[in-house]
GROMACS .gro file of C-alpha atoms in nm:
model
  172
    1VAL     CA    1  10.292   2.589   7.170
    2HIS     CA    2  10.330   2.199   7.214
    3GLY     CA    3  10.682   2.092   7.061
    4ASP     CA    4  10.818   2.442   6.973
    5ASN     CA    5  11.158   2.532   7.053
    6LYS     CA    6  11.051   2.795   7.311
    7LEU     CA    7  10.858   2.562   7.544
    8SER     CA    8  11.119   2.298   7.528
    9ASP     CA    9  11.368   2.558   7.616
   10ILE     CA   10  11.202   2.679   7.899
   11ILE     CA   11  11.189   2.326   8.029
   12GLN     CA   12  11.553   2.232   7.955
   13LEU     CA   13  11.631   2.564   8.141
   14PHE     CA   14  11.451   2.453   8.457
   15GLU     CA   15  11.543   2.113   8.437
   16ILE     CA   16  11.948   2.241   8.500
   17GLN     CA   17  11.805   2.460   8.777
   18CYS     CA   18  11.568   2.194   8.960
   19ARG     CA   19  11.831   1.906   8.880
   20TYR     CA   20  12.090   2.149   9.080
   21LYS     CA   21  11.875   2.180   9.369
   22GLY     CA   22  11.764   1.781   9.366
   23LEU     CA   23  11.399   1.870   9.294
   24TYR     CA   24  11.217   1.686   9.021
   25LEU     CA   25  11.028   1.879   8.737
   26GLY     CA   26  10.765   1.742   8.558
   27TYR     CA   27  10.600   1.855   8.209
   28GLU     CA   28  10.283   1.676   8.129
   29TYR     CA   29  10.100   1.746   7.769
   30SER     CA   30   9.732   1.602   7.775
   31SER     CA   31   9.698   1.405   7.487
   32CYS     CA   32   9.346   1.524   7.462
   33LEU     CA   33   9.484   1.850   7.317
   34PRO     CA   34   9.569   1.929   6.989
   35ARG     CA   35   9.947   1.930   6.890
   36THR     CA   36   9.988   2.325   6.860
   37ILE     CA   37   9.833   2.589   7.085
   38HIS     CA   38   9.775   2.900   6.885
   39THR     CA   39   9.914   3.212   7.078
   40ASP     CA   40  10.183   3.458   7.136
   41LYS     CA   41  10.448   3.220   7.234
   42ASP     CA   42  10.670   3.504   7.411
   43ARG     CA   43  10.439   3.625   7.655
   44LEU     CA   44  10.293   3.302   7.711
   45GLY     CA   45  10.703   3.214   7.755
   46GLN     CA   46  10.722   3.505   7.996
   47VAL     CA   47  10.459   3.407   8.230
   48LEU     CA   48  10.574   3.026   8.264
   49ILE     CA   49  10.914   3.167   8.331
   50ASN     CA   50  10.802   3.386   8.612
   51LEU     CA   51  10.563   3.102   8.748
   52LEU     CA   52  10.841   2.829   8.701
   53SER     CA   53  11.122   3.104   8.883
   54ASN     CA   54  10.867   3.156   9.169
   55ALA     CA   55  10.847   2.779   9.207
   56LEU     CA   56  11.200   2.718   9.212
   57LYS     CA   57  11.273   3.004   9.428
   58PHE     CA   58  11.030   2.867   9.718
   59THR     CA   59  11.063   2.495   9.671
   60SER     CA   60  11.349   2.339   9.879
   61LYS     CA   61  11.258   1.995   9.836
   62GLY     CA   62  11.023   1.768   9.608
   63SER     CA   63  10.865   1.906   9.268
   64ILE     CA   64  10.758   2.126   9.022
   65ILE     CA   65  10.508   1.992   8.782
   66LEU     CA   66  10.403   2.198   8.452
   67SER     CA   67  10.068   2.055   8.328
   68ILE     CA   68   9.867   2.161   8.015
   69GLU     CA   69   9.542   1.998   7.984
   70PRO     CA   70   9.207   2.064   7.850
   71SER     CA   71   8.973   2.356   8.004
   72ASN     CA   72   8.672   2.192   8.184
   73GLU     CA   73   8.454   2.449   8.128
   74ASN     CA   74   8.535   2.549   7.781
   75GLU     CA   75   8.655   2.339   7.505
   76GLU     CA   76   8.821   2.632   7.312
   77PHE     CA   77   9.065   2.709   7.648
   78VAL     CA   78   9.333   2.498   7.796
   79VAL     CA   79   9.440   2.522   8.119
   80LEU     CA   80   9.825   2.575   8.188
   81ARG     CA   81   9.932   2.473   8.553
   82VAL     CA   82  10.251   2.513   8.765
   83THR     CA   83  10.187   2.280   9.061
   84ASP     CA   84  10.510   2.299   9.358
   85THR     CA   85  10.578   2.149   9.645
   86GLY     CA   86  10.729   2.436   9.840
   87ILE     CA   87  10.659   2.659  10.186
   88GLY     CA   88  10.318   2.742  10.035
   89ILE     CA   89  10.143   3.061  10.113
   90ARG     CA   90   9.952   3.148  10.430
   91PRO     CA   91   9.603   3.271  10.331
   92GLU     CA   92   9.611   3.624  10.471
   93ASN     CA   93   9.900   3.644  10.227
   94LEU     CA   94   9.677   3.534   9.909
   95GLN     CA   95   9.604   3.876   9.820
   96LYS     CA   96   9.916   4.035   9.823
   97LEU     CA   97  10.043   3.806   9.549
   98PHE     CA   98   9.911   4.046   9.265
   99HIS     CA   99  10.033   4.361   9.400
  100VAL     CA  100  10.294   4.574   9.301
  101PHE     CA  101  10.592   4.478   9.543
  102GLY     CA  102  10.359   4.300   9.763
  103LYS     CA  103  10.588   4.121  10.032
  104LEU     CA  104  10.498   3.807  10.203
  105ASP     CA  105  10.538   3.733  10.560
  106VAL     CA  106  10.786   3.451  10.541
  107LYS     CA  107  10.982   3.532  10.848
  108GLU     CA  108  11.062   3.149  10.951
  109HIS     CA  109  11.205   3.126  10.632
  110THR     CA  110  11.521   3.358  10.655
  111ASP     CA  111  11.694   3.194  10.321
  112LEU     CA  112  11.430   3.342  10.095
  113ASN     CA  113  11.452   3.743   9.889
  114PRO     CA  114  11.295   3.975  10.170
  115GLN     CA  115  11.236   4.189   9.850
  116GLY     CA  116  10.888   4.036   9.828
  117VAL     CA  117  10.718   3.897   9.498
  118GLY     CA  118  10.795   4.242   9.317
  119LEU     CA  119  10.643   4.319   8.985
  120GLY     CA  120  10.642   3.947   8.809
  121LEU     CA  121  10.302   3.810   8.929
  122MET     CA  122  10.142   4.134   8.843
  123ILE     CA  123  10.284   4.171   8.534
  124SER     CA  124  10.216   3.777   8.453
  125ASN     CA  125   9.865   3.836   8.523
  126ARG     CA  126   9.784   4.091   8.313
  127LEU     CA  127   9.992   3.896   8.010
  128THR     CA  128   9.733   3.609   8.091
  129ARG     CA  129   9.484   3.844   8.013
  130LEU     CA  130   9.616   3.959   7.722
  131LEU     CA  131   9.611   3.630   7.597
  132GLY     CA  132   9.258   3.561   7.629
  133SER     CA  133   9.227   3.467   7.982
  134LYS     CA  134   8.876   3.578   8.138
  135ASN     CA  135   9.017   3.493   8.505
  136GLY     CA  136   9.361   3.568   8.488
  137ILE     CA  137   9.603   3.363   8.710
  138GLN     CA  138   9.430   3.145   9.002
  139VAL     CA  139   9.595   3.031   9.298
  140THR     CA  140   9.538   2.775   9.554
  141SER     CA  141   9.794   2.712   9.850
  142SER     CA  142   9.846   2.488  10.155
  143TYR     CA  143  10.113   2.654  10.370
  144GLY     CA  144  10.370   2.418  10.388
  145ILE     CA  145  10.239   2.196  10.163
  146GLY     CA  146  10.298   2.359   9.835
  147SER     CA  147  10.084   2.591   9.600
  148GLU     CA  148   9.951   2.594   9.239
  149PHE     CA  149   9.909   2.871   8.997
  150SER     CA  150   9.726   2.792   8.680
  151PHE     CA  151   9.550   3.014   8.398
  152GLU     CA  152   9.317   2.940   8.119
  153ILE     CA  153   9.393   3.061   7.759
  154PRO     CA  154   9.222   2.996   7.402
  155LEU     CA  155   9.348   2.722   7.233
  156ASN     CA  156   9.345   2.962   6.921
  157PHE     CA  157   9.413   3.323   7.021
  158GLN     CA  158   9.578   3.579   6.789
  159LEU     CA  159   9.774   3.854   6.928
  160THR     CA  160   9.755   4.157   6.744
  161THR     CA  161   9.843   4.532   6.766
  162LYS     CA  162   9.489   4.602   6.708
  163SER     CA  163   9.386   4.360   7.004
  164LEU     CA  164   9.615   4.493   7.259
  165GLY     CA  165   9.471   4.866   7.163
  166ASN     CA  166   9.659   5.054   7.510
  167LYS     CA  167   9.657   4.747   7.711
  168ALA     CA  168  10.008   4.701   7.634
  169ASN     CA  169  10.111   5.044   7.757
  170ASN     CA  170   9.933   4.960   8.110
  171LEU     CA  171  10.089   4.663   8.174
  172MET     CA  172  10.234   4.828   8.462
   0.00000   0.00000   0.00000
């Protein structure tokens, strides 16, 4: 994935949008990692676009950082992390994030889309599992300070029709 046009295109797309909003977009790729992560770049791209889109939507000042680093728990895995200085998520809303059309309580933020979080996080969470993540997307957040969405995937993972089985039909 590193150095791949797909990832570069995603970063460039969000750099433009962040610049428009006056936000800093950072990208960190650990020098401890191999130059290439072998995974399904299209599905990984879908997850990163969703996480970066959400960060952009809920961040009006500060920064959004995409980082890719080795896992502390397993040297065969890499951690991808999107961190923002957005509005954060109240603890009582964390459990709603990965449900179909889960709606967060953001009454004081009338400028945000009132339709809820939709399907994006739920599908992204399932995609990370298809990419070999054991725990899916993990979230830490401090209301009023920002959020961090992260997931681990193997450094070398071959997604095939056989490995998908019925999982491909069960994304929703």
